[in-house]
XYZ file of C-alpha atoms in Angstrom:
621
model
C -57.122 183.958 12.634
C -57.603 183.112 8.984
C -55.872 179.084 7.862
C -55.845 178.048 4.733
C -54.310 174.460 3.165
C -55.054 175.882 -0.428
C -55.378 180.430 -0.537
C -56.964 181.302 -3.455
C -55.646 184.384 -5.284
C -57.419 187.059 -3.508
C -56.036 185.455 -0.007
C -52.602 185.009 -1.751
C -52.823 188.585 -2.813
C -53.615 189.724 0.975
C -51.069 187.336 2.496
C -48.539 189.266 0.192
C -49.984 192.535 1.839
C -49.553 190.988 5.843
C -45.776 190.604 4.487
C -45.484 193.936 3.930
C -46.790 194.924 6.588
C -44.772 192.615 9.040
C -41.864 194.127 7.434
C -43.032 197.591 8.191
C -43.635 196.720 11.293
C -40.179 194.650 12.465
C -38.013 197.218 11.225
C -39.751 200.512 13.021
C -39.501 198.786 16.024
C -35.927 198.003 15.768
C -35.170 201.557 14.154
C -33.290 199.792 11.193
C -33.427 197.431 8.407
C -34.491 197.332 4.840
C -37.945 196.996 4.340
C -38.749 197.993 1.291
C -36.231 195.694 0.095
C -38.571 192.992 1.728
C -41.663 194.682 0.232
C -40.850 193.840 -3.261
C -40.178 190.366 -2.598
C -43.576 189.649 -0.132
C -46.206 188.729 -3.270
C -42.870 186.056 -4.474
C -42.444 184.862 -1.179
C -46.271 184.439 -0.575
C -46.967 182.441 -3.416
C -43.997 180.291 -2.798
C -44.674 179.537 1.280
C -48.464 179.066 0.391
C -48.251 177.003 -2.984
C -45.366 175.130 -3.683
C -42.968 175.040 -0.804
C -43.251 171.463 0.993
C -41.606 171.960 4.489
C -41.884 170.771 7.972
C -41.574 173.560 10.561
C -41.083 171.218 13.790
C -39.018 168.871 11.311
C -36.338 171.170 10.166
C -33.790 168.454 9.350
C -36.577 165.977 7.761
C -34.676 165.058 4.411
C -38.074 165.450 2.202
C -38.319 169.242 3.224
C -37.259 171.596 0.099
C -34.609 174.049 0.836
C -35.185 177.775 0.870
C -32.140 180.318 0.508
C -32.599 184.022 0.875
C -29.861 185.538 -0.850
C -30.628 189.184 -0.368
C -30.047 188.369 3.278
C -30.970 192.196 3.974
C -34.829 190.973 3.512
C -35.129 189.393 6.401
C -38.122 190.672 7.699
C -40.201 189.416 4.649
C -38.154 185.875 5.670
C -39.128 186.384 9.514
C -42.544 187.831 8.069
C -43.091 184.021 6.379
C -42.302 182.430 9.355
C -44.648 184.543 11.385
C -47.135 183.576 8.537
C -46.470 179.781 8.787
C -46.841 179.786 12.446
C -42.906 179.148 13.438
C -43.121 182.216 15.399
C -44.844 184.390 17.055
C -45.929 188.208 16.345
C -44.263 189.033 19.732
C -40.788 187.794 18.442
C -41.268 189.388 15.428
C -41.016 192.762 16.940
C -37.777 191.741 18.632
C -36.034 191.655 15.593
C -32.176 193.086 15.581
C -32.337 193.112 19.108
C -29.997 192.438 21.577
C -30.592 188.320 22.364
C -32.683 187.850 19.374
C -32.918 184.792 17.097
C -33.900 187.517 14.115
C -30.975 188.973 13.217
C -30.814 191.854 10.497
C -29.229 188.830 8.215
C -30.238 185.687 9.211
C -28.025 182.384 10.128
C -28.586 179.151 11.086
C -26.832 179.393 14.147
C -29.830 180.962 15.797
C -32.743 179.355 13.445
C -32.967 175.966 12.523
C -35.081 176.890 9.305
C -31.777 179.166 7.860
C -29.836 177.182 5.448
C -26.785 179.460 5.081
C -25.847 182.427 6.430
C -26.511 185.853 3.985
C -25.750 188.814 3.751
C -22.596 188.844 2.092
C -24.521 189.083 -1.892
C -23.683 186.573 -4.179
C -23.277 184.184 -2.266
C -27.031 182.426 -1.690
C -27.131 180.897 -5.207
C -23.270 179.483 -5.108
C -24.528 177.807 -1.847
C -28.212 176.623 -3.756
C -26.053 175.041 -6.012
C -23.905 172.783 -3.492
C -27.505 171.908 -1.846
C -28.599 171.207 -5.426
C -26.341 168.756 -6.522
C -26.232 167.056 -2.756
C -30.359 166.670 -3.376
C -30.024 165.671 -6.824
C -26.932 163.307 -6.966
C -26.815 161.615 -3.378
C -30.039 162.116 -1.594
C -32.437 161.823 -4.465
C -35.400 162.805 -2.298
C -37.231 164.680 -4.708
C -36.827 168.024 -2.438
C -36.318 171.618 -4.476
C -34.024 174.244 -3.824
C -35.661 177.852 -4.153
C -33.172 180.518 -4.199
C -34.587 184.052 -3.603
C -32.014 186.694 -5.309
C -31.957 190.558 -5.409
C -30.856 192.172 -9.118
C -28.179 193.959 -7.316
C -25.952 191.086 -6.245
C -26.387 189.720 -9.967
C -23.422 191.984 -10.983
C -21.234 188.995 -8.119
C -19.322 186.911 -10.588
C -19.919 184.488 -7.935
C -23.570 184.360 -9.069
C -22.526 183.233 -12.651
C -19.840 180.929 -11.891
C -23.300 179.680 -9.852
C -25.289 179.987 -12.703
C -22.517 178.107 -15.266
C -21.950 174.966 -12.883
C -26.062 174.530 -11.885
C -26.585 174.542 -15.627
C -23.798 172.220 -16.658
C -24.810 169.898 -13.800
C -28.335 170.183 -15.639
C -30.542 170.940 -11.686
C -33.538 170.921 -12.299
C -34.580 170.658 -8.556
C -32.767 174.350 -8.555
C -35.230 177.704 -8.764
C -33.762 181.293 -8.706
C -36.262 183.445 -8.250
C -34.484 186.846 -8.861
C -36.852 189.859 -7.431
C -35.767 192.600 -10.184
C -36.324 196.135 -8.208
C -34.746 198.148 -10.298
C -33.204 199.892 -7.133
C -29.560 199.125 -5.363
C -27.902 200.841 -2.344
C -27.380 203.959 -3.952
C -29.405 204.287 -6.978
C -30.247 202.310 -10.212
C -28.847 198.618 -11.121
C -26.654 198.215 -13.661
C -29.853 196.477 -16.165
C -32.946 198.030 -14.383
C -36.172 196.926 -14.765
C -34.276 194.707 -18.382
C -35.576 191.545 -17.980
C -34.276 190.126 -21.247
C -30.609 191.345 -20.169
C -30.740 189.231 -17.036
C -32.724 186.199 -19.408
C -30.121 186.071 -22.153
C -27.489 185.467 -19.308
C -29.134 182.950 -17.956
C -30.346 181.404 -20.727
C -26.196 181.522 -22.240
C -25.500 178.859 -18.975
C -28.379 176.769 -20.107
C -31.669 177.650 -17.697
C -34.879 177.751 -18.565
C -36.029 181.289 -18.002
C -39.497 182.639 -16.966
C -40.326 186.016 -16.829
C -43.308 188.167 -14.922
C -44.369 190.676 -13.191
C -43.527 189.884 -9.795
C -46.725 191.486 -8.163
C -49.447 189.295 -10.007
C -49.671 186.588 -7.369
C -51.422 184.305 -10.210
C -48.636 185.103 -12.961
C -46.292 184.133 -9.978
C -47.779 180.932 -9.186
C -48.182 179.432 -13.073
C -44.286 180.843 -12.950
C -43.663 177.917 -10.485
C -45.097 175.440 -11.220
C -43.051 175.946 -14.728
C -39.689 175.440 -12.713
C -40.992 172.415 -11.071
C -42.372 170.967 -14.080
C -39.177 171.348 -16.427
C -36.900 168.652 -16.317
C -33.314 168.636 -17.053
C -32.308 171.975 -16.391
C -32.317 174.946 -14.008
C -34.949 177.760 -14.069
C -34.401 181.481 -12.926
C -37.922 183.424 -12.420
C -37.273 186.872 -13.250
C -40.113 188.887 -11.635
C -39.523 192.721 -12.001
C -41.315 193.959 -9.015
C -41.370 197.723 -7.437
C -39.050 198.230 -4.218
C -41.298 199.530 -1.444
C -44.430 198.628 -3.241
C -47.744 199.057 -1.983
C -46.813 202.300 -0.167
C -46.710 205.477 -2.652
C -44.378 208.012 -0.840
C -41.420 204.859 -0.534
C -42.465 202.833 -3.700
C -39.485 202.889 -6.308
C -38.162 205.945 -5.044
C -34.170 206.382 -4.642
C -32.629 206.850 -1.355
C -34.756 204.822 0.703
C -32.652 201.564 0.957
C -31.892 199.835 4.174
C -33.930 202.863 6.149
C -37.038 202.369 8.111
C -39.790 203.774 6.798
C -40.417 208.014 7.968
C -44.013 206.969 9.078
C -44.327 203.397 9.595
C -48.181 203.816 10.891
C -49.450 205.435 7.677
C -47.500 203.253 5.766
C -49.760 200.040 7.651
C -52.314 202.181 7.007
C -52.177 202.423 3.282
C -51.098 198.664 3.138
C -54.580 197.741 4.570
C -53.415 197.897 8.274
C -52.130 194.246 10.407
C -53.518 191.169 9.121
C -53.483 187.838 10.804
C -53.461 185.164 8.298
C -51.712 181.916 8.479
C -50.622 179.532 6.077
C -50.274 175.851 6.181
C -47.278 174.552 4.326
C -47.841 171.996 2.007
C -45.580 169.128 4.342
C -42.767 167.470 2.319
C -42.962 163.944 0.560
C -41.805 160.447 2.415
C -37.818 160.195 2.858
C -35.880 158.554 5.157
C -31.961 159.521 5.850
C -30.471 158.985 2.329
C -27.031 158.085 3.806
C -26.149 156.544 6.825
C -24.731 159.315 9.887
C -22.679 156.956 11.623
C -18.634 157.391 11.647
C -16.332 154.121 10.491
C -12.916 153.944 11.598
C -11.009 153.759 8.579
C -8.083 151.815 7.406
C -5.740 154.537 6.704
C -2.791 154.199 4.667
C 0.891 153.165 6.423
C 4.137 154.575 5.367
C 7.472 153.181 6.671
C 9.610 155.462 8.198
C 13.100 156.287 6.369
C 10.612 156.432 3.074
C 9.922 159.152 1.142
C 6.470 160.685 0.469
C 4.753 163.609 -0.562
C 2.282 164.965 1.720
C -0.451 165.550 -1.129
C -0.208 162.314 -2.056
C -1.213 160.942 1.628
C -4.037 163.310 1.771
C -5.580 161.723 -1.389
C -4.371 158.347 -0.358
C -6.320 159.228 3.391
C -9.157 160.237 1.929
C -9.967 157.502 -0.273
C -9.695 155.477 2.507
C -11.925 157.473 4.909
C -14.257 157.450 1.650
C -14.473 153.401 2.436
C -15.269 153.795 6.079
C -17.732 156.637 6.065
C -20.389 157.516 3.614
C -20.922 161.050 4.863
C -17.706 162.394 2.981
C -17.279 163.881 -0.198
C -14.576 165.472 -2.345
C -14.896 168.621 -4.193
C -12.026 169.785 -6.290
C -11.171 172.729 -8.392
C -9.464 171.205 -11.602
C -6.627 170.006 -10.460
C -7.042 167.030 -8.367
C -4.291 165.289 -10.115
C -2.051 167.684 -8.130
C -3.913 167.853 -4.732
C -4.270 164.192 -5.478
C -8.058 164.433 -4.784
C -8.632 162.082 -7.662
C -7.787 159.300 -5.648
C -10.840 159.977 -4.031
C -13.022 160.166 -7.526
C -11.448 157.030 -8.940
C -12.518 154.758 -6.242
C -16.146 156.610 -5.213
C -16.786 159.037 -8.152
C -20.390 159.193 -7.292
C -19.572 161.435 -4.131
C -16.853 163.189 -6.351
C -17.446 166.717 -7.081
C -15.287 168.616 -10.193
C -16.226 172.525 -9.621
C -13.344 173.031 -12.236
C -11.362 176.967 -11.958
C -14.269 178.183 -9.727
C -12.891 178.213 -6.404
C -15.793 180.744 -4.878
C -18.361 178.057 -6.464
C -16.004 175.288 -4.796
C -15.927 176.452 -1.597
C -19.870 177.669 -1.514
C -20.514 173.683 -3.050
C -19.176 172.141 -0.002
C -20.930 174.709 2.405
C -24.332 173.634 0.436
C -23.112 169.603 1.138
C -22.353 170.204 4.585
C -26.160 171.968 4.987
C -27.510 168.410 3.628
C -25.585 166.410 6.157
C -22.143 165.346 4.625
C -18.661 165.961 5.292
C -17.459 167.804 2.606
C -13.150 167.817 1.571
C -12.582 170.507 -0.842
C -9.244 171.068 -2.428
C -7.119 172.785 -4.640
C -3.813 175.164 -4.600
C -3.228 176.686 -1.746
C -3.233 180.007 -3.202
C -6.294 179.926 -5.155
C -8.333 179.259 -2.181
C -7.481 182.852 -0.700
C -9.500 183.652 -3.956
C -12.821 182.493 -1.873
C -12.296 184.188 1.287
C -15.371 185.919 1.757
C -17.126 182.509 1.481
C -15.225 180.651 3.758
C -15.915 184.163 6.059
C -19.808 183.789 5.729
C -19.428 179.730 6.483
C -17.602 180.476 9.456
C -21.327 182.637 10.502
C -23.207 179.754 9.417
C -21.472 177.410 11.792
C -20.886 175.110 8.609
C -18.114 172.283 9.288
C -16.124 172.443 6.135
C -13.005 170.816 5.299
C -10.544 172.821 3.153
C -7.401 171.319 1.956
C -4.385 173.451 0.221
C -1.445 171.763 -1.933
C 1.374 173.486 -3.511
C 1.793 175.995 -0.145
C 4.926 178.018 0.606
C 7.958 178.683 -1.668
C 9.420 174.848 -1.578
C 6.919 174.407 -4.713
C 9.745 175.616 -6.783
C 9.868 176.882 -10.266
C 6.311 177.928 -10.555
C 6.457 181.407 -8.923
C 4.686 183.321 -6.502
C 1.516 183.238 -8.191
C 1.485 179.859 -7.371
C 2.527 179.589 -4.053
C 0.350 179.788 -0.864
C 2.177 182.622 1.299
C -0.605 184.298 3.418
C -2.608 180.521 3.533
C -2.085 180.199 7.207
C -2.552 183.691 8.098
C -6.243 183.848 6.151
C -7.170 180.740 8.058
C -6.232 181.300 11.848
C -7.959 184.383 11.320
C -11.598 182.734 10.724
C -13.080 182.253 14.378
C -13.430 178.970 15.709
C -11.308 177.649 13.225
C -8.908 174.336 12.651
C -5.444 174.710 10.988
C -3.269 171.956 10.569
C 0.089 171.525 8.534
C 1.995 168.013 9.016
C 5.055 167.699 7.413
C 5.043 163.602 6.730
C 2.928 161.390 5.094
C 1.400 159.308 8.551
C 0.801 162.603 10.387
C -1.034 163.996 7.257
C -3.292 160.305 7.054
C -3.965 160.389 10.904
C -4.709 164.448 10.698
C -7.286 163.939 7.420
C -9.142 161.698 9.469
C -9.760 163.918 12.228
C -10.576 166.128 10.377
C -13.929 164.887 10.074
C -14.905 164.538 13.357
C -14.802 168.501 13.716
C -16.573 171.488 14.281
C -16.442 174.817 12.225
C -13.878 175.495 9.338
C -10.764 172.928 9.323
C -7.532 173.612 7.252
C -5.004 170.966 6.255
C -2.065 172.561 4.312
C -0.112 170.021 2.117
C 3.017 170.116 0.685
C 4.186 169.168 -3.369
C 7.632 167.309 -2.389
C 8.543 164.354 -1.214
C 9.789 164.239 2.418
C 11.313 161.479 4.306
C 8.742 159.860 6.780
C 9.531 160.615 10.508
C 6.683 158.795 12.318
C 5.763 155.485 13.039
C 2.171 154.520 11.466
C 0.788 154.204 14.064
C 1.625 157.453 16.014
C -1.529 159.721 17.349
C -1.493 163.689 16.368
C -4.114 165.019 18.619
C -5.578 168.447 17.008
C -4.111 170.816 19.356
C -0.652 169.137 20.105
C 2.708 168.899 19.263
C 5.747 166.402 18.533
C 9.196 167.395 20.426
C 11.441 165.460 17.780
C 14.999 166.565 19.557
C 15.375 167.816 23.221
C 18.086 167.640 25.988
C 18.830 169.789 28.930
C 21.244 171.160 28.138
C 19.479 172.458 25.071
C 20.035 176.561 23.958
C 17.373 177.487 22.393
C 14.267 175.807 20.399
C 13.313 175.599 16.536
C 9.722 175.328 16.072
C 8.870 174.355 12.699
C 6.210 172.744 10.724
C 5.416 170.974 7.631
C 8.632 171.406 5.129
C 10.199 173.927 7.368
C 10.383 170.583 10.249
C 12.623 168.557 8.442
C 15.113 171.830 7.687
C 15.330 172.451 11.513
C 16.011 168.672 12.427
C 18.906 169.183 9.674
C 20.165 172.476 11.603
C 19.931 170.812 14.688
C 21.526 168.207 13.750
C 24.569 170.198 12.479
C 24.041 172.383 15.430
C 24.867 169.675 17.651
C 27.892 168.483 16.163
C 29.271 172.065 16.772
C 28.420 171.741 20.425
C 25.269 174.081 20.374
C 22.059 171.833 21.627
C 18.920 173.158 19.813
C 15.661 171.873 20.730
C 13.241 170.840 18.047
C 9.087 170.925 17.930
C 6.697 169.731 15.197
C 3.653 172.186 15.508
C 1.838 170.334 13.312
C -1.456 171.696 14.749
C -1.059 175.408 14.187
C -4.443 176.393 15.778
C -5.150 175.686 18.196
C -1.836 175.649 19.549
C -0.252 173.121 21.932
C 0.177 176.376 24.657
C 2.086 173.561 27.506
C 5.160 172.375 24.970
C 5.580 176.111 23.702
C 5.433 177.530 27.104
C 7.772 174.763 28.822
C 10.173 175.440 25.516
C 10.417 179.065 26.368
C 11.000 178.354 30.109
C 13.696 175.979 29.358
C 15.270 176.633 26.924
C 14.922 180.891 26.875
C 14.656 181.444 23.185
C 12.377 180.488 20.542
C 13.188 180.031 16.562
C 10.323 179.856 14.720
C 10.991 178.863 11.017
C 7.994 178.988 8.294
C 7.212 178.418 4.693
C 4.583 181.401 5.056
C 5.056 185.284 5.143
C 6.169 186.734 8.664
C 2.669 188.002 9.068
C -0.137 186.175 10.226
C 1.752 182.635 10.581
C 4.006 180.015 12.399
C 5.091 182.744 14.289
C 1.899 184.673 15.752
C 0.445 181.107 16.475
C 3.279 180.355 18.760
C 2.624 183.665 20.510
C -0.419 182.885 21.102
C 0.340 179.970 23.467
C 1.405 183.397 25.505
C -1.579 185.379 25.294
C -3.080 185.134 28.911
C -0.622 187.768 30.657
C 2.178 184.861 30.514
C 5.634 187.241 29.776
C 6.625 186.155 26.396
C 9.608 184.760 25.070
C 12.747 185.838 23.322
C 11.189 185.204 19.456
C 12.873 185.441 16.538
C 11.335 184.884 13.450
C 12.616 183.170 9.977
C 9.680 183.312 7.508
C 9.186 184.292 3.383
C 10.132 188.128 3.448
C 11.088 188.771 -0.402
C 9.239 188.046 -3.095
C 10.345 184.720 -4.680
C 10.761 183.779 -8.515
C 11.441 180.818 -10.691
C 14.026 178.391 -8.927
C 14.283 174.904 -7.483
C 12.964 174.287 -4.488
C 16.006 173.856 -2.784
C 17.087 177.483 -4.029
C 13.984 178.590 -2.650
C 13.980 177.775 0.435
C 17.867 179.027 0.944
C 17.122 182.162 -1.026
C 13.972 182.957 1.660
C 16.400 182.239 4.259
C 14.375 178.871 5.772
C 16.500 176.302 4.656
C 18.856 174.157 7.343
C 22.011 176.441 6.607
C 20.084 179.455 6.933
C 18.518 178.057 10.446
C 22.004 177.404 11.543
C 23.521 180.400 11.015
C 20.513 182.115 12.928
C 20.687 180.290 15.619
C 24.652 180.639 15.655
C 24.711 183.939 15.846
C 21.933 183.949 18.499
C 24.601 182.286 20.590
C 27.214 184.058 19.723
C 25.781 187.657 20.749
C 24.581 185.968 23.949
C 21.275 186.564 23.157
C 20.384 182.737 24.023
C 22.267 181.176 27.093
């Protein structure tokens, strides 16, 4: 075994070749991957891991460390390859990747390696992410770490990449490096710019980086190309390194139709590479930092609302916020342009230095706060309900990275009024139960919203909060408790019929139903289900059982919502209840809210005359 603090070029050059070779190897055993994917990128990763990157192996979390993010998640094995190289694991592993039980996965995540910053896979999404880690190094932790972003050419035709590339430059990060391995080769055949370098350079160089380009297999070209990023100040750099796909091994090397294949004869192919090498690399170990921000939780002194008043639910999210801003130094805010209507700029008036504006960029928003999270805080991003459907796919991959993520949609549902359906957040709830482990939450006053906020950051995974644009009167004392997971039973009686489960707008419409309800003689029972998932299973199942019938009433399309989550409380062989279902079921225009919620058929009258004629076809008892 061959260690080296400082390789010279030759060693460099042969350390590139042991990269290859690892990723020759890795993927014939497993019978898949993309190797010569990897083998393009091995000389740029083995100048980086044996030159410039300062990182602690056994100190993953250490705050000095720089960040690496392999964005052309499908090269793993050069990224498993490294670690092989720098000692983190061993050769045996190696040859269990994409195995059943393995930490190497055929994209890798940090749920099974603590070296992963994000999950990847998913292109265009590794440099969005850079960014968020970017401006958390840069603006709060001010550690001096980098951020090196490794990027195939392919995934620079993600508009992702450039909203990326437009925010890192106007945010001027110059502790930000894409290194962008050109290959000339995609999936199924030539990029969109080739082997161009001054096409890729000119776009960069519009969004304000400083652009260096080389040939991406001259380990000493690659290493002067470094030390360039780290020595400009005051703006991004992307290293454009045209390099060969499957280089070093002529019947694979830039040839079409070879991606994401292991190659036909993987021994002749280590052959021809020089055969297995056994070099190892000691990092360069990361500057002096201690925590830049404190981890511990305050309890913070949330804003009180009396009951009878009126309040919009926005406005207690921003109000909430701020406050938990006070208490805990962890949290930040991220908005997308319009924090004076998700009232996030309550938040940047009274701590703007942990405020965030990722203006009309919601993919960039969303990928920001999965970068903060990585660096320790407690990210709060916001914006329209609506737009955030926009970023799906990212709040998908975060979801694989295990990142805990707090997204928070305004303006949901048709109650927004005259602004239209392109405004309104219809399929919100829907996108959001369906992201595993999952937190989605809708209160529907101003104390519930304050208490729920709060919790918020005390949880795992991806966590939803869905506000609302109106005013509505304040039902709960401030100081009642909304567990995540529960329920409020606002009107019940034996003698009750049947039960209206409703939340956020759609709850104060079914306490007006009920309420006319009763006076006709026709007991209806009424439940808050504030937390939408998880679902509180014991009220909904004692509902059913007592009362036979369940209305469920919903600002949200029929698909995907109030109503599936209330089946679910069902879903272990239970028999399920009589359901019926009022939700959003045409496609709404320009009117006033009240108009819109009568006109969808979720208004008080319209819950009424449901449940009267549930009753009066005996359908209910």
């Amino acid at each position: 075994m061959n260690s080296e603090r400082v390789m010279d070029n030759r060693q460099l050059a042969e350390l590139g070749q042991q990269l290859r070779v690892d990723s020759v190897r890795a993927s014939s055993a497993a019978g898949s991957g993309h190797p010569t994917s990897s083998m393009s990128a091995a000389d740029l990763m083995a100048v980086l891991l044996a030159r410039h990157l300062r990182y602690d192996f056994d100190r993953p979390g250490h705050p000095g460390n720089d960040r690496f993010v392999l964005s052309k998640g499908h090269a793993s094995p050069v990224l498993y390859a490294a670690y092989r190289a720098a000692g983190a694991i061993g050769e045996a592993e190696l040859l269990t990747f994409r195995t059943l039980g393995s930490r190497l996965e055929g994209h890798p995540t940090p749920r099974r390696l603590p070296w992963v910053e994000t999950a990847t896979g998913s292109l265009g999404q590794g440099l969005p992410v850079g960014v968020g880690i970017a401006l958390a190094g840069k603006r709060l932790d001010r550690t001096g770490s980098r951020v090196w972003v490794l990027c195939g050419d392919s995934e620079l035709a993600e508009g992702s990449v450039w909203e990326a590339a437009e925010h890192a430059g106007y945010e001027r990060l110059d502790n930000l490096t894409a290194i962008v391995d050109v290959n000339r080769l995609g999936q199924r055949g030539p990029t969109r710019h080739g082997h161009d370098l001054d096409a890729y350079a000119r776009r960069f160089r519009a969004f304000g980086w400083h652009t260096v380009q080389v040939d991406g297999h001259d380990v000493d070209a690659v290493d002067h190309a470094y030390a360039e990023a780290v020595a400009t100040a005051g703006r991004p750099t992307a290293i454009l390194a045209r390099t060969l796909k499957g280089k070093g091994v002529r019947s694979v090397q830039d040839r079409e139709g070879l991606h994401g294949k292991p190659l036909p004869d993987a021994d002749a192919a280590v052959a021809e590479l020089g055969g297995v090498r056994d070099l190892r690399v000691e990092v360069q170990p990361p500057p002096p930092a201690r925590l830049p921000h404190p981890a511990g939780a305050g309890r913070p002194a949330l804003p009180r609302y009396e009951r009878g008043a009126r309040a919009a639910t926005r406005d207690a999210y921003g109000q909430a916020l701020a406050a938990l801003g006070d208490a805990r130094a962890d949290v930040v805010a991220l908005d997308g342009e319009v924090g004076d209507s998700t009232r996030a700029e309550f938040f940047a008036k009274e701590h703007p230095d942990r405020f965030f504006e990722c203006y009309i960029a919601e993919q960039q928003l969303v990928a920001a706060a999965v970068g903060m999270a990585a660096r320790g805080r407690v990210p709060y991003a916001s914006t329209f309900a609506a737009f955030l459907t926009r970023a799906h796919d990212f709040v998908r991959m975060a979801a694989i990275s295990g990142a805990g993520v707090n997204l928070v949609g305004s303006h949901a549902g048709v109650s927004i009024g005259q602004d239209g359906p392109s405004q309104m957040g219809l399929e919100d709830l829907a996108v959001f139960r369906a992201v595993p482990g999952s937190t989605v939450l809708y209160p529907c006053d101003a104390n519930q919203t304050a208490w729920l906020v709060a919790a918020m950051a005390d949880l795992d995974g991806i966590r939803y909060l869905r506000t609302s644009r109106g005013e509505l009167p304040v039902l709960y004392g401030p100081d009642e408790e909304f567990p995540v997971g529960g329920s409020k039973v606002l009107r019940a009686s034996a003698a009750d019929r049947l039960t209206l489960v409703a939340a956020g707008v759609t709850v104060h419409e079914a306490l007006s139903a009920a309420e006319s309800l009763g006076r006709e003689g026709i007991p209806v029972r009424v439940v808050d289900l504030y937390s939408v998932k998880p679902v509180d299973r014991g009220t909904l199942r004692g509902a059913a059982e007592q009362t036979g019938c369940l209305l469920t009433v919903e600002d949200h399309r029929e698909e995907g919502g109030l109503g599936d989550a209330v089946l679910d409380a069902f879903g272990d062989g239970r028999p399920v209840p009589r359901l019926v279902r009022l939700a959003v079921r045409t496609m709404p225009g320009s009117a006033t809210p009240d108009e819109q919620l009568h006109a969808a058929g979720i208004d008080a009258e319209s819950i009424a005359a449901a449940a009267r004629l549930l009753v009066e076809t005996a359908v209910v008892r």
